[in-house]
Short mmCIF file of C-alpha atoms and ligand atoms in Angstrom, two decimals:
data_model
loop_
_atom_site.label_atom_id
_atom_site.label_comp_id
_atom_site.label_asym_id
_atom_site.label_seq_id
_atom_site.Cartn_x
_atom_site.Cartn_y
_atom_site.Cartn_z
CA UNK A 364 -71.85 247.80 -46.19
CA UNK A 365 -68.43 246.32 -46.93
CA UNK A 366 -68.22 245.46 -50.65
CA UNK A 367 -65.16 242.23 -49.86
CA UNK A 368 -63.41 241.41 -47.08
CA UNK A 369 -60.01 240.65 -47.24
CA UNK A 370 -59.77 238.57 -44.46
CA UNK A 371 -55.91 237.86 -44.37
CA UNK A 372 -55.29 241.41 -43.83
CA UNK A 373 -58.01 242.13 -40.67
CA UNK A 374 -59.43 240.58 -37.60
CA UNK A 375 -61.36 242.24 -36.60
CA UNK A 376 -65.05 242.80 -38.39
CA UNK A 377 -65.90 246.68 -39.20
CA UNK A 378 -68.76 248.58 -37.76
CA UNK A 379 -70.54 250.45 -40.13
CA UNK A 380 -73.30 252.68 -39.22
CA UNK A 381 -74.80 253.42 -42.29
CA UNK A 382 -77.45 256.86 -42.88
CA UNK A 383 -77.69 256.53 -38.84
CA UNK A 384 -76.47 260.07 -37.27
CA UNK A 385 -75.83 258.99 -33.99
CA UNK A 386 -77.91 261.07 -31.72
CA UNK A 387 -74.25 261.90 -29.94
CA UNK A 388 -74.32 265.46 -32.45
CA UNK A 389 -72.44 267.61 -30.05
CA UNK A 390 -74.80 270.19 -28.21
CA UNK A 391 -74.36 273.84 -29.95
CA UNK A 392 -72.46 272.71 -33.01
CA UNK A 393 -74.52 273.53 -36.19
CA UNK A 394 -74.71 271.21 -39.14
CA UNK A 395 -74.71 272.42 -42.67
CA UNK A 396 -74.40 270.09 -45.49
CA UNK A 397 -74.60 271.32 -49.10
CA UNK A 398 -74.47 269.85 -52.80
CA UNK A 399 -72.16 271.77 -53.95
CA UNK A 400 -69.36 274.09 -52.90
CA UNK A 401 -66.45 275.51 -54.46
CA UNK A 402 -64.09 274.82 -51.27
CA UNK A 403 -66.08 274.17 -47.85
CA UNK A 404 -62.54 276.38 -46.02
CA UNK A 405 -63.80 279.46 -48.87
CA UNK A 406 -67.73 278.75 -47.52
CA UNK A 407 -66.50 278.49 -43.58
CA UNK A 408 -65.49 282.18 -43.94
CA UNK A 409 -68.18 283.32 -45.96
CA UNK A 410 -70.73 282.09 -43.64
CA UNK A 411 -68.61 282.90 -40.07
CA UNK A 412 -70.11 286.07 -39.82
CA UNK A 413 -74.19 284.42 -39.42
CA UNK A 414 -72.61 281.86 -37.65
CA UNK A 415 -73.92 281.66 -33.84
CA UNK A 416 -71.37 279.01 -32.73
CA UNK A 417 -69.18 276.56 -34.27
CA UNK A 418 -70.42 274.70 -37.60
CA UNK A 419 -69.51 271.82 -39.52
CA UNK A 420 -69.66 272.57 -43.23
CA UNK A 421 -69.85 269.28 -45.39
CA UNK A 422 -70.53 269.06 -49.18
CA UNK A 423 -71.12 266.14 -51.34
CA UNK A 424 -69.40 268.15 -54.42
CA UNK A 425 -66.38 270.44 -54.00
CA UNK A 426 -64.79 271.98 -57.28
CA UNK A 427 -61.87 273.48 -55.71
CA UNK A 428 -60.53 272.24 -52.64
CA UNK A 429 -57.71 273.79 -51.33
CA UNK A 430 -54.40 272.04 -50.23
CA UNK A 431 -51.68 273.23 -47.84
CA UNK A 432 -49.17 275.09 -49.31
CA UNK A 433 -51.35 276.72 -51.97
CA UNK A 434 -51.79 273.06 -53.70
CA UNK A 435 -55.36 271.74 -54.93
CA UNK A 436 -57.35 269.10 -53.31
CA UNK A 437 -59.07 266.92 -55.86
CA UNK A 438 -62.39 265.25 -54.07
CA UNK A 439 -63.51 262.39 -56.78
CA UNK A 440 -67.35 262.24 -55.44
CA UNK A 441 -68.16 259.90 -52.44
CA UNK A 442 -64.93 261.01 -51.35
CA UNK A 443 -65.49 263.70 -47.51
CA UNK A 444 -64.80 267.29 -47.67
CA UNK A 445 -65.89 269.29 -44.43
CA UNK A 446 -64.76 272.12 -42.52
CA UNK A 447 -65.43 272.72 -39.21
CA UNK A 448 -65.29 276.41 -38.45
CA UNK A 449 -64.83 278.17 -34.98
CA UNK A 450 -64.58 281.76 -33.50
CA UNK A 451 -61.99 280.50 -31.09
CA UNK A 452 -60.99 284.01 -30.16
CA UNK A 453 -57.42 282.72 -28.72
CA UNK A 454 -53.79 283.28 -30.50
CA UNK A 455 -52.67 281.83 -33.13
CA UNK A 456 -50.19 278.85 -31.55
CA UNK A 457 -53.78 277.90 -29.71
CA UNK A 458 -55.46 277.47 -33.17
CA UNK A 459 -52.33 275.18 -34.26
CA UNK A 460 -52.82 273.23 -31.49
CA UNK A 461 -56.49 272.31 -32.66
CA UNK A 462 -55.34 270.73 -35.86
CA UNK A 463 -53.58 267.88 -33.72
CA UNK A 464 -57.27 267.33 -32.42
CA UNK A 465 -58.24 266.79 -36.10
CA UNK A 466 -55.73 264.69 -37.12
CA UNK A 467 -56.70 262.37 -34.12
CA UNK A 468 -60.62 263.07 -34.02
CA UNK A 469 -60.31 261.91 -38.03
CA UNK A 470 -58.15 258.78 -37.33
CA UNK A 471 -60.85 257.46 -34.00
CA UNK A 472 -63.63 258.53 -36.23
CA UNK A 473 -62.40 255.74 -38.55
CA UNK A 474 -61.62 253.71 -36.14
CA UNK A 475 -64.88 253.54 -34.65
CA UNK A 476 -66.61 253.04 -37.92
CA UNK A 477 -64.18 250.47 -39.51
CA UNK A 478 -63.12 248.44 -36.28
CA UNK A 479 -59.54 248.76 -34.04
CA UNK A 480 -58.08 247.04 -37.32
CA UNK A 481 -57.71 249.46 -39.91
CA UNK A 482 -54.32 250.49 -40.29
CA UNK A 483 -54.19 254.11 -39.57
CA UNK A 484 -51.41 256.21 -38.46
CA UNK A 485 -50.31 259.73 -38.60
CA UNK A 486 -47.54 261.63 -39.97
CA UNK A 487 -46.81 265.63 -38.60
CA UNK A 488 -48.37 267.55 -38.44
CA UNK A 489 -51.94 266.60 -39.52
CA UNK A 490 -52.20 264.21 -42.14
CA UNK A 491 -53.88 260.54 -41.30
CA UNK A 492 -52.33 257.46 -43.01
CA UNK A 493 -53.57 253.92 -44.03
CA UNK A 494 -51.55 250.98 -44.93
CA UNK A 495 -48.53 253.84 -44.83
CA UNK A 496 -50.42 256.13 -48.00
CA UNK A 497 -51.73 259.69 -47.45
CA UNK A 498 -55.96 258.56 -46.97
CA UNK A 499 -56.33 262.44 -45.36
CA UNK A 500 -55.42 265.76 -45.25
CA UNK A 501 -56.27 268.72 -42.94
CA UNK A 502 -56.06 272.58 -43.90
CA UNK A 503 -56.56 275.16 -40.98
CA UNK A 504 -57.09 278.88 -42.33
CA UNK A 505 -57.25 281.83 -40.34
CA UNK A 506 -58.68 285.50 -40.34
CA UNK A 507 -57.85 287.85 -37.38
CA UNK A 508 -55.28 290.81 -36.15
CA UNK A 509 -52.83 291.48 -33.70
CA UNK A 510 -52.22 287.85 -33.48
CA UNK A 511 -55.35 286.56 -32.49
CA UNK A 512 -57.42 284.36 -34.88
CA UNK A 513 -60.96 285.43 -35.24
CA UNK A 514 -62.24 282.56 -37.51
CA UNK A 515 -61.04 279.31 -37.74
CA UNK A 516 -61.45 276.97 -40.58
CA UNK A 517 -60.40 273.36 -40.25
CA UNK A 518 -60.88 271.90 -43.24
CA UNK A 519 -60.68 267.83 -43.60
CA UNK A 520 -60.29 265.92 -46.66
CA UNK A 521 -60.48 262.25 -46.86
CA UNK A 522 -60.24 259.65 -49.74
CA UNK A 523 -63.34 257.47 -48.40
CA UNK A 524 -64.35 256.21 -52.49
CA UNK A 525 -61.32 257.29 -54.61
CA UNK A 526 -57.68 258.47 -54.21
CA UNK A 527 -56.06 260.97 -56.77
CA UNK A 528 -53.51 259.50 -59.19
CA UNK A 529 -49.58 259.35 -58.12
CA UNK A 530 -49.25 261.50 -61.36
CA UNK A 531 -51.44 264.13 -59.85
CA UNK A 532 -49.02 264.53 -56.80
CA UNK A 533 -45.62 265.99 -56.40
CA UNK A 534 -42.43 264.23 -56.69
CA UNK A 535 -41.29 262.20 -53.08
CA UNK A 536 -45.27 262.77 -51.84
CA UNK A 537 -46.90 259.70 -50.22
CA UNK A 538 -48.70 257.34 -52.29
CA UNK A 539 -52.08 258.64 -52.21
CA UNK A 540 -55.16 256.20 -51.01
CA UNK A 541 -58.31 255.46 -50.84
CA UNK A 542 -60.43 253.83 -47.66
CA UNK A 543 -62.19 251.70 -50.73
CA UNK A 544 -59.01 251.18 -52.86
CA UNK A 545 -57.03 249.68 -50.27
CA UNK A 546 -59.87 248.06 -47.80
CA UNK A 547 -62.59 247.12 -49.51
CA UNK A 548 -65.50 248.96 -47.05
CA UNK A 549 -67.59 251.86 -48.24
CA UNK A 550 -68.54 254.54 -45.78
CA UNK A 551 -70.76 257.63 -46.62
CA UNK A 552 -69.70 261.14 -45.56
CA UNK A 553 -72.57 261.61 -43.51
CA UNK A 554 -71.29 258.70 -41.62
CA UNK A 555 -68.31 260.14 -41.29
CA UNK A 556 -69.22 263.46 -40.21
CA UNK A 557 -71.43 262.45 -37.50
CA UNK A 558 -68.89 260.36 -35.84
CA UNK A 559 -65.99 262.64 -36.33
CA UNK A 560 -68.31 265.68 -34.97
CA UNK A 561 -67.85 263.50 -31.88
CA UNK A 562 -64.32 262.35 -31.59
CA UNK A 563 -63.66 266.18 -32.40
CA UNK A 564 -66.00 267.34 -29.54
CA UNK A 565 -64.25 265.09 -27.45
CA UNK A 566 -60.98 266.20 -28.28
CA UNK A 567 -61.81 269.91 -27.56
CA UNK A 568 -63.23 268.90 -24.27
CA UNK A 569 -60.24 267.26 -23.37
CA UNK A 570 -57.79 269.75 -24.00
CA UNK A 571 -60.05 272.58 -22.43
CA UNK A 572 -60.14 270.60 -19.15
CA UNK A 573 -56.14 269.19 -19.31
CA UNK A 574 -54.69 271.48 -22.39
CA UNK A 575 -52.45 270.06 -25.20
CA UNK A 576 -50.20 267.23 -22.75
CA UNK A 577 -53.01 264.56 -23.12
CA UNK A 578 -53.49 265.55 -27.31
CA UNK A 579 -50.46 265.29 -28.35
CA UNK A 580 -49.51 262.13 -26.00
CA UNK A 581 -52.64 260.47 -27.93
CA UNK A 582 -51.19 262.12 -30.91
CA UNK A 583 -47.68 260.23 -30.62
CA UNK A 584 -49.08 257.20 -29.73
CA UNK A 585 -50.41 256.98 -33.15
CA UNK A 586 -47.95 258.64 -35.22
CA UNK A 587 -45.30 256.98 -37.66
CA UNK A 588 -41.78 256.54 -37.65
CA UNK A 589 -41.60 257.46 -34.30
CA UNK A 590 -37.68 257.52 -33.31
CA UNK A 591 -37.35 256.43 -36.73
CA UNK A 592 -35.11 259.09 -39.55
CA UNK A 593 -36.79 261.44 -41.24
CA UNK A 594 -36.42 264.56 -43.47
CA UNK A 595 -38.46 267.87 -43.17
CA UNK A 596 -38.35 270.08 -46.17
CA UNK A 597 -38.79 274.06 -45.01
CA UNK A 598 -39.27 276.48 -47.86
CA UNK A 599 -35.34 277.11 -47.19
CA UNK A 600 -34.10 273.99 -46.06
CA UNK A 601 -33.92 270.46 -45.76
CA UNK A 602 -32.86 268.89 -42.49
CA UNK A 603 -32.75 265.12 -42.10
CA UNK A 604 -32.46 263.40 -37.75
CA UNK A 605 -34.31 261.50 -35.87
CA UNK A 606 -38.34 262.13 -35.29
CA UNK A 607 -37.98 262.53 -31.50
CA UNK A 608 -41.75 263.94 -31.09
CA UNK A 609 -43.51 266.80 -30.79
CA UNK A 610 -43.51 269.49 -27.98
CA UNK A 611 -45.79 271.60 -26.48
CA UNK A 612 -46.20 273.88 -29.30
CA UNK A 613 -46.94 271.07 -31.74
CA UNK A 614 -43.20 271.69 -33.42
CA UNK A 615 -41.56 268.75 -34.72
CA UNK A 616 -38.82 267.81 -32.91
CA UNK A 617 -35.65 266.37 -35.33
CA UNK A 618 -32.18 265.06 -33.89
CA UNK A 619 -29.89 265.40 -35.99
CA UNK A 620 -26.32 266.10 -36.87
CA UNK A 621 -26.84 270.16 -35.23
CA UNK A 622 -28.55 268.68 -32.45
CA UNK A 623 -32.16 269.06 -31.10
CA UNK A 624 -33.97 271.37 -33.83
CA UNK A 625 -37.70 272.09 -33.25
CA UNK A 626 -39.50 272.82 -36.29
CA UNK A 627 -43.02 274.57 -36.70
CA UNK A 628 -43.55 274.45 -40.73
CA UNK A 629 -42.16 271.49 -43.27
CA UNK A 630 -43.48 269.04 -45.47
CA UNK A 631 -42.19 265.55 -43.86
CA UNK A 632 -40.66 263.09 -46.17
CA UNK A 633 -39.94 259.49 -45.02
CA UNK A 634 -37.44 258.38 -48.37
CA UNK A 635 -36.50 254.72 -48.55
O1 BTN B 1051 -52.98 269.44 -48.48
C1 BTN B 1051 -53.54 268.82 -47.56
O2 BTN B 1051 -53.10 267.75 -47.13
C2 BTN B 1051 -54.78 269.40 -46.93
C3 BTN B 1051 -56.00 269.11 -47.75
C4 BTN B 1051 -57.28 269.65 -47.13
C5 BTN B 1051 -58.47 269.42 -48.02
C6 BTN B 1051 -59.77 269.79 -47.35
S1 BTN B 1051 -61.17 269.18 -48.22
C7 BTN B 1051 -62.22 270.12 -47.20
C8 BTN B 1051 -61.54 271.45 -46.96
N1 BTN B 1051 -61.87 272.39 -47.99
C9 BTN B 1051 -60.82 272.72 -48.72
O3 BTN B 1051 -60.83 273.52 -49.68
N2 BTN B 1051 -59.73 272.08 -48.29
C10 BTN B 1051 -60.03 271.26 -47.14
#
């Protein structure tokens, strides 16, 4: 249930389905929820190998999430750590591909349980923003050889009851936030999982049947600072142009002084 309402801000009335798994739980995906877990990505790949078909992993307590770029992942309790795992059996630029569906599966799922109001966008390649602060963050971990991924972890964060402190991220990061901190409405991980189990279902479905065009078109529509100038910070560089999109291998696509660069790994920063 919504603890206030700050009307001024929304129009819109949330939905909250509250300790109500829809009985929409894909077909074939396994659901394992535990109390406690070091990292639910670490748990994916210790449990792929009983694994029938693809799981979601949830826990109510994790004591060591993991971040991209080898950074921690605080989870305050009440706050949703999950992976889903897969044995997609594909390459590797396939498997990149599916963290676009998360990003968006994560962002619908919120918008289906909070109302077309909340204001949610997302920033490349994966993370889901409200009010313009970092509310979620996705992880995708691999095992495999020869360029094919044997196990897939996708591992979702999000900041439903608390946020960490700006102290506890790095220099120029977004302002972290919370769904509660800056809205006002509770939601439950279970809730959560159960309709992003959906949205991701969905997603897969989708770009089985029409590949990545339609996901990353659905992607854009929701991203920020479209056409707007950006930087991207490699390991090596730091190239500042104009965020002209995405193409079909999920690279970020920067205009800038040299042109036309497509980039596959950067942290984004949006200054100002
Ligand atoms: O740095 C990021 O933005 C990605 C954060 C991903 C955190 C999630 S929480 C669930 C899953 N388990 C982990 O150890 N990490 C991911």
């Amino acid at each position: 249930m919504p603890r206030r309402w700050p009307r001024s801000r929304w129009s819109v009335k949330p939905r909250l389905r509250v300790n109500n798994p829809p009985a929409t739980w894909p077909q074939g995906v396994a659901r394992h929820v535990l109390d406690r877990v070091d990292s639910t990505n670490a748990e994916a790949f210790r449990l792929a190998p009983t694994l029938g078909g693809p799981a979601w992993i949830m826990a109510r307590e994790q004591q060591a999430g993991r971040g991209r770029r080898g950074r921690a992942w605080t989870d305050p309790p009440g706050n949703f750590a999950a992976t889903l795992v897969l044995r997609p059996q594909g390459a590797a630029a396939d498997a990149a591909r599916l963290s676009f569906v998360a990003a968006l599966a994560v962002h619908d799922a919120l918008r289906d349980l909070c109302g077309p109001a909340l204001n949610l966008s997302l920033k490349w390649p994966n993370d889901v923003l409200l009010n313009g602060g970092k509310l979620s963050g996705i992880l995708l971990e691999s095992s495999g050889a020869g360029g094919q991924v044997a196990v897939l972890a996708i591992g979702i964060g999000v900041n439903l009851a608390e946020a960490p402190e700006p102290s506890e991220v790095e220099a120029g990061a977004l302002r972290p936030v919370s769904l509660a901190g800056e809205t006002g409405l509770t939601m439950t991980p279970d809730d959560l999982l159960d309709a992003l189990a959906v949205r991701f279902d969905e997603g897969m479905r989708q770009m089985a049947a029409y590949g990545f065009a339609p996901i990353r078109a659905a992607w854009l529509a929701r991203a920020a600072r479209l056409g707007e100038t950006i930087t991207a910070r490699t390991g090596t560089a730091e190239i500042t142009g104009r965020f002209d999109g995405v193409d079909e291998t999920g690279a970020l696509i920067l205009t800038g002084p040299r042109g036309r660069q497509a980039i596959s790994a950067a942290d984004i920063h949006f200054g100002g």
